[in-house]
Tab-separated table of C-alpha atoms in Angstrom:
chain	number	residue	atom	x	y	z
A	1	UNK	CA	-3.305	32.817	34.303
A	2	UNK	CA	-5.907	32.971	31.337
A	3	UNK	CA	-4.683	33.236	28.400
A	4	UNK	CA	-7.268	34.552	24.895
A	5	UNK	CA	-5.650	32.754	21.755
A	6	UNK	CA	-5.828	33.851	18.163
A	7	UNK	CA	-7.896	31.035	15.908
A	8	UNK	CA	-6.063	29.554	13.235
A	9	UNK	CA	-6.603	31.619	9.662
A	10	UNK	CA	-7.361	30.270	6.276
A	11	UNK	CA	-3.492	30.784	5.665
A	12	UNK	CA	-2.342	28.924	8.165
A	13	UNK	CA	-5.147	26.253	7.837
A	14	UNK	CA	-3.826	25.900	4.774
A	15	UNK	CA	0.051	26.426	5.231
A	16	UNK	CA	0.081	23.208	7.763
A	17	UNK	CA	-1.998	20.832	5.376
A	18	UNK	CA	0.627	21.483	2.738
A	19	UNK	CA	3.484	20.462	5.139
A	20	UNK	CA	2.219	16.773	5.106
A	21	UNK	CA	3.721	16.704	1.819
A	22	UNK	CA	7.616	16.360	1.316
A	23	UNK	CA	7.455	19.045	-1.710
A	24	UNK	CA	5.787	21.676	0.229
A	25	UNK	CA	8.119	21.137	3.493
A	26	UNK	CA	11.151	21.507	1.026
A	27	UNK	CA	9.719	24.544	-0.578
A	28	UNK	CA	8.389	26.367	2.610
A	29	UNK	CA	11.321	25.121	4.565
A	30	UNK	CA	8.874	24.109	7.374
A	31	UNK	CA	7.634	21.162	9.298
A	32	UNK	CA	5.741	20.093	11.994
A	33	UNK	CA	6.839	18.673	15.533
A	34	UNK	CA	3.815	16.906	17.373
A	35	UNK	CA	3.079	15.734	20.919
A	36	UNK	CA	3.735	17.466	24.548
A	37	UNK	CA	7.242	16.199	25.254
A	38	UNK	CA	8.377	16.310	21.695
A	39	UNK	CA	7.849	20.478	21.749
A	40	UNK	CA	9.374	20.867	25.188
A	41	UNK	CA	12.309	19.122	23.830
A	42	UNK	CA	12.421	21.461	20.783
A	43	UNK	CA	12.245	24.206	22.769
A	44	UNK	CA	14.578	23.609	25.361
A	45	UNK	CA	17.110	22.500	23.167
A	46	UNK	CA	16.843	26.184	21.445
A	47	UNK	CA	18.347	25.099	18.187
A	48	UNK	CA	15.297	25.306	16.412
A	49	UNK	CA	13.297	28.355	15.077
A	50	UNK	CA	9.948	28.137	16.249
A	51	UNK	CA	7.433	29.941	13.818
A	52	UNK	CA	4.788	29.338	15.996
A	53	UNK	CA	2.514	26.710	18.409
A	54	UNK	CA	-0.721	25.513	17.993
A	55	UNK	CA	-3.358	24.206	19.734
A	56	UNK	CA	-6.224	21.937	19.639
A	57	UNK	CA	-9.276	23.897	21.450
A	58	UNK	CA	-10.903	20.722	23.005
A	59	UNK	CA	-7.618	19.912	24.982
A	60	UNK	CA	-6.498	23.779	25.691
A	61	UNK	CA	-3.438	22.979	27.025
A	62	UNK	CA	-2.497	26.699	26.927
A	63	UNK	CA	-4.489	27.142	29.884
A	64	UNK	CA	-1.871	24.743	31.867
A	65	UNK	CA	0.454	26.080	33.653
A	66	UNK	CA	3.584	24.232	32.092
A	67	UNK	CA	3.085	26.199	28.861
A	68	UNK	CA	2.417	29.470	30.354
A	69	UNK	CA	5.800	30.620	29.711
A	70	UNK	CA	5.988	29.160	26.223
A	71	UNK	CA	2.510	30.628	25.577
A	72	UNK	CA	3.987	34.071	26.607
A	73	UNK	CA	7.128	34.013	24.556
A	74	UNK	CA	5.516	32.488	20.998
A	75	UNK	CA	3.120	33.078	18.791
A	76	UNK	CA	0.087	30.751	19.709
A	77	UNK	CA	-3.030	29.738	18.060
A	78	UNK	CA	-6.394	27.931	19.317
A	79	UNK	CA	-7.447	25.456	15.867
A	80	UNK	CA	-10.968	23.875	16.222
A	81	UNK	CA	-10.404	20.040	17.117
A	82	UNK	CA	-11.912	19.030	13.252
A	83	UNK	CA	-9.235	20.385	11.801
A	84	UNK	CA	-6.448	19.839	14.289
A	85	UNK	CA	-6.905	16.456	13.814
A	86	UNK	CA	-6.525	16.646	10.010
A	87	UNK	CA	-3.138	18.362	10.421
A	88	UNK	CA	-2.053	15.967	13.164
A	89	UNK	CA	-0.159	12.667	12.095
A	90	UNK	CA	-1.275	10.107	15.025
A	91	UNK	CA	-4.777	8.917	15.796
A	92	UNK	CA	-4.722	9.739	19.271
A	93	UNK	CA	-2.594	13.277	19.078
A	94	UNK	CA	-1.838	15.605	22.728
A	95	UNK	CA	-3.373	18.580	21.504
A	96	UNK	CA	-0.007	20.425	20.376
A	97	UNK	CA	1.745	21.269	17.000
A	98	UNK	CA	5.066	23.105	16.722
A	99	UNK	CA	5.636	24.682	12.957
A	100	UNK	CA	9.309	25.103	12.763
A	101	UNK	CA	11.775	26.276	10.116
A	102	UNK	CA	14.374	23.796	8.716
A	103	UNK	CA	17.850	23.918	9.887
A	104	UNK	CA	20.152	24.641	7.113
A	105	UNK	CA	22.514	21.628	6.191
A	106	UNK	CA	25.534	21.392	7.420
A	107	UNK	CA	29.195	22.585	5.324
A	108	UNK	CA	30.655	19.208	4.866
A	109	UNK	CA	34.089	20.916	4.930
A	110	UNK	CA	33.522	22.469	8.301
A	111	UNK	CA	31.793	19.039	9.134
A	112	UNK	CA	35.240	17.261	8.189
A	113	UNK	CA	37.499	19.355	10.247
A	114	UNK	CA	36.212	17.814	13.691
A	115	UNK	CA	37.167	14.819	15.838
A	116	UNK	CA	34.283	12.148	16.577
A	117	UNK	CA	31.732	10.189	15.263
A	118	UNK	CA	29.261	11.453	12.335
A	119	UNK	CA	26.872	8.325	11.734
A	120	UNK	CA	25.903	7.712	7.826
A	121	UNK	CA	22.577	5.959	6.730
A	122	UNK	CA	22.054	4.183	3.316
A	123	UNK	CA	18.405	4.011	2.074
A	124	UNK	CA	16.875	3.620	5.659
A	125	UNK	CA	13.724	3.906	4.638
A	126	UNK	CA	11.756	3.031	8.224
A	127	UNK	CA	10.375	6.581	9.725
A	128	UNK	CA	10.626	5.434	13.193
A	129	UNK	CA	13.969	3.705	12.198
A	130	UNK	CA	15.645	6.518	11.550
A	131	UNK	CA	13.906	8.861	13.824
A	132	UNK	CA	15.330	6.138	16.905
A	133	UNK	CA	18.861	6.499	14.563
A	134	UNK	CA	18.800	10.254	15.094
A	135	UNK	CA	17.389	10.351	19.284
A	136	UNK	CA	20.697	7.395	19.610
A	137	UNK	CA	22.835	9.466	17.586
A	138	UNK	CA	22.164	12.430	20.160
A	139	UNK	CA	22.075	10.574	22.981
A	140	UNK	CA	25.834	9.205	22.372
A	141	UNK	CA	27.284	12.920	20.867
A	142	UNK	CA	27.777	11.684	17.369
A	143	UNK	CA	28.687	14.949	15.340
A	144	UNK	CA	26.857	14.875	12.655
A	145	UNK	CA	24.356	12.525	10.263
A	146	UNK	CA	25.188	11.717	6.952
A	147	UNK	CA	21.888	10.857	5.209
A	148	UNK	CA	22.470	8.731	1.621
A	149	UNK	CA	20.015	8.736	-1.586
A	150	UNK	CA	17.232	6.491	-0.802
A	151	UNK	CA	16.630	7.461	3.078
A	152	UNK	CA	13.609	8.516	3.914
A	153	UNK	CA	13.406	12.462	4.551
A	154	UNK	CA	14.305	13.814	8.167
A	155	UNK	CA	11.382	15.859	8.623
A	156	UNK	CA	9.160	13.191	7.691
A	157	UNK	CA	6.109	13.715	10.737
A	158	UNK	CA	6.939	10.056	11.843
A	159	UNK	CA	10.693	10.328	11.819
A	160	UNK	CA	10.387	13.820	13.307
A	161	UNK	CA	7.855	12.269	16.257
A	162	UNK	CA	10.699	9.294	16.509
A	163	UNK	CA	13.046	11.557	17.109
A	164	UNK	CA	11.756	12.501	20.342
A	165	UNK	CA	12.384	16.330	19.482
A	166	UNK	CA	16.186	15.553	18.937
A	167	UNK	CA	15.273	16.753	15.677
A	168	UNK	CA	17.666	19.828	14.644
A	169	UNK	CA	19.879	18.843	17.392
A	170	UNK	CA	22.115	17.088	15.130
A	171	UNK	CA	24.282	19.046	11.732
A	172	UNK	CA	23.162	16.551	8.841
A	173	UNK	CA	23.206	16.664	4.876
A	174	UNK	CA	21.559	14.382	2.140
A	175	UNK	CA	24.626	13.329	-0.141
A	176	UNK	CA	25.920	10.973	-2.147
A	177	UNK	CA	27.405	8.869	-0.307
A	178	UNK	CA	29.651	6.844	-2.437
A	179	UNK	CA	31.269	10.711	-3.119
A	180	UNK	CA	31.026	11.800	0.252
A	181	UNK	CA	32.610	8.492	1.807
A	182	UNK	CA	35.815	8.827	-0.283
A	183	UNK	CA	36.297	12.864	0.287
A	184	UNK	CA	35.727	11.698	3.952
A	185	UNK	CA	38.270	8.669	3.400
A	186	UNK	CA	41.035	11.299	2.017
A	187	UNK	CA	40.520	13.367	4.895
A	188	UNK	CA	41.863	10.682	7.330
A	189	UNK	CA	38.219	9.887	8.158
A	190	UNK	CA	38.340	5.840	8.806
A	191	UNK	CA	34.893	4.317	7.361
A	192	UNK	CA	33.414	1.803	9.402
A	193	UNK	CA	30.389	-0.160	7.494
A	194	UNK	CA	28.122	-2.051	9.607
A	195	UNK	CA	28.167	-5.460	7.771
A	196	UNK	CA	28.336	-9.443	9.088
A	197	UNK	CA	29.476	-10.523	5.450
A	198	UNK	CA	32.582	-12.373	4.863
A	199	UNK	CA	35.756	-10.686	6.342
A	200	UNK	CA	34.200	-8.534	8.850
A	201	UNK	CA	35.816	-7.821	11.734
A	202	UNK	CA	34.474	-8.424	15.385
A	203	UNK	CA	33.064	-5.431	16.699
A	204	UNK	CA	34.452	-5.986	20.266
A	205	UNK	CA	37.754	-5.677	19.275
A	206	UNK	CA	37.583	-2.923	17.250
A	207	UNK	CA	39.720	0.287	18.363
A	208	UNK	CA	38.077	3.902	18.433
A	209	UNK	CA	40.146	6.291	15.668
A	210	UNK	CA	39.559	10.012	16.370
A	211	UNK	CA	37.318	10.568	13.403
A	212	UNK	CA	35.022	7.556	11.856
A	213	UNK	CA	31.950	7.626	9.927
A	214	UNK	CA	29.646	4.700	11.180
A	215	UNK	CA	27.211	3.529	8.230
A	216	UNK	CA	24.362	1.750	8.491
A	217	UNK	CA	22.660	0.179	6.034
A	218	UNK	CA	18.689	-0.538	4.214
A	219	UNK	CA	16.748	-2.671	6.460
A	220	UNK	CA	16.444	-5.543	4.497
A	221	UNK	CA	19.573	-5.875	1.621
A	222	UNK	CA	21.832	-4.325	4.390
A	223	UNK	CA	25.010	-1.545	2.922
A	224	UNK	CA	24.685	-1.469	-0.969
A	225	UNK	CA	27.621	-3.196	-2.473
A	226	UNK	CA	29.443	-0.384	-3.995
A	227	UNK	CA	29.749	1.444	-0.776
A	228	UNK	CA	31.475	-1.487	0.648
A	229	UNK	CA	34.586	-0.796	-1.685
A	230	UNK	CA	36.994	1.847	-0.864
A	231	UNK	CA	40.030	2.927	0.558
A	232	UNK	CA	40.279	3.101	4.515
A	233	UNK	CA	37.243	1.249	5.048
A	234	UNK	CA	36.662	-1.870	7.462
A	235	UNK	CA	33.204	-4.069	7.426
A	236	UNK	CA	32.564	-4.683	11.229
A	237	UNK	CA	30.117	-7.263	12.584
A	238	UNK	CA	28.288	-7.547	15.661
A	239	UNK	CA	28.468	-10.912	17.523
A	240	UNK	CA	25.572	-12.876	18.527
A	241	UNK	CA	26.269	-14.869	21.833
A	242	UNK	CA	23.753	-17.087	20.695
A	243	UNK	CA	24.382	-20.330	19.981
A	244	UNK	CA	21.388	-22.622	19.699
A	245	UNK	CA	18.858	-19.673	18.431
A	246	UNK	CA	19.316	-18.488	14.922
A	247	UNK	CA	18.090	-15.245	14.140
A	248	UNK	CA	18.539	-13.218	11.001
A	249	UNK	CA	19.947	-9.814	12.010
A	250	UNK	CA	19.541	-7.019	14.195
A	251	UNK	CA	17.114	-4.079	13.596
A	252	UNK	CA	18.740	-1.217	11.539
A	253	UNK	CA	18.517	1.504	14.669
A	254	UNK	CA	19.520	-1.310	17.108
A	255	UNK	CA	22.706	-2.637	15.554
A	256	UNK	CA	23.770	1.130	15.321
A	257	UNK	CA	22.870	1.771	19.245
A	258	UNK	CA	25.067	-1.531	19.640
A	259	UNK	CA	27.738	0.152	17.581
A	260	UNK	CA	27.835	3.824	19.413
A	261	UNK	CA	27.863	2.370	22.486
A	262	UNK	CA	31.178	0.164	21.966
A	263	UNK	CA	32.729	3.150	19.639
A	264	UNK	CA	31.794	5.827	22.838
A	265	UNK	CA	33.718	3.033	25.445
């Protein structure tokens, strides 16, 4: 089936330039999820509120029959392929742009009063690390994201395209996280910090308490010092089977994947 599309208006032209900045997504309480696969996600996850689709004219995927049904049930617009690729944040982009509202945060008190795994991130500043953090913090049912001062914001276009469209899928809140570690830590929460420094503990042999929050620290100095200090926390290391090749550390998102993994055993 045919379908005639509304063109994109001045407001909207307009509206979706502005969301490339952080100020404007915080102030609209919109972003922008790119790519095929990353707005079938969105949308079949149904946690997000979809404000509307839009489409780059040259590629007119409306007219294929996997969006017919989407097409039908949103509000869609045609955008002239100049502009679409002005609003779009890869070179090479599939010809579809998803403006969605922001999920509120999440009630840390509500948060608190589950079992399971809520994973914490201090000053990851990496897009597509923390995009890959959120997707493997789906993936393996974590609860909840805890994101500290200094990380680079969720709805970022390159963390939200790194998320795969797990965006949304996960409660989350920017804190403090010195604060919010030791309200978690007098809650019973245990506080595992992802760090190889001296009196770690092996990773392997760790057991799996009913509620932890898993930090992970900045990509190069690692978990700031402070947060390291605390009641109920433990530093835990990953081992490196290695033994004649030295390398420096795993990659931020990696060591965490690592880390779910044995915590979900």
């Amino acid at each position: 089936m045919q379908y005639s599309m509304d063109s994109i208006s001045n407001r909207q032209r307009k509206l979706l330039r502005k969301l490339q900045q952080k100020k404007y997504r915080e102030k609209e309480q919109l972003f922008l999820v790119e790519g095929e696969r990353a707005v079938e996600q969105v949308i079949e996850n149904g946690i997000l509120m979809i404000e509307g689709l839009f489409f780059d004219e040259r590629s007119a995927l409306w007219q294929n029959s996997r969006w017919s049904e989407r097409v039908a049930g949103l509000s869609s617009v045609a955008v002239d392929t100049d502009t679409f690729l002005e609003l779009a944040d890869t070179q090479n982009p599939q010809g579809i742009l998803a403006l969605c509202q922001m999920p509120q945060e999440a009630d840390l008190d509500e948060l608190a009063k589950n079992d399971g795994v809520i994973v914490a991130t201090d000053r990851i500043q990496d897009p597509g690390n923390l995009g890959t953090i959120v997707r493997t913090a789906a993936w393996f049912d974590a609860i909840g994201l805890l994101l500290g001062k200094g990380t680079v914001d969720l709805f970022n276009p390159k963390v939200v395209r790194s998320t795969a469209g797990t965006t949304g899928a996960l409660p989350f809140a920017n804190v403090d996280l010195q604060y919010t570690l030791n309200d978690f830590a007098e809650r019973r929460w245990q506080i595992l910090l992802l760090d190889a420094s001296t009196g770690a503990e092996n990773l392997r042999a760790l057991d799996t308490p009913a509620k932890t929050v898993l930090v992970i620290g900045n990509e190069a100095n690692g978990i700031d010092a402070s947060l390291l200090q605390g009641t109920n926390r433990r530093k835990i290391e990953i081992p490196s089977p290695a033994e004649k090749l030295k390398v420096e550390s795993l990659n931020a998102s990696i060591a965490l994947s690592i880390a779910l993994y044995a915590l979900a055993g």
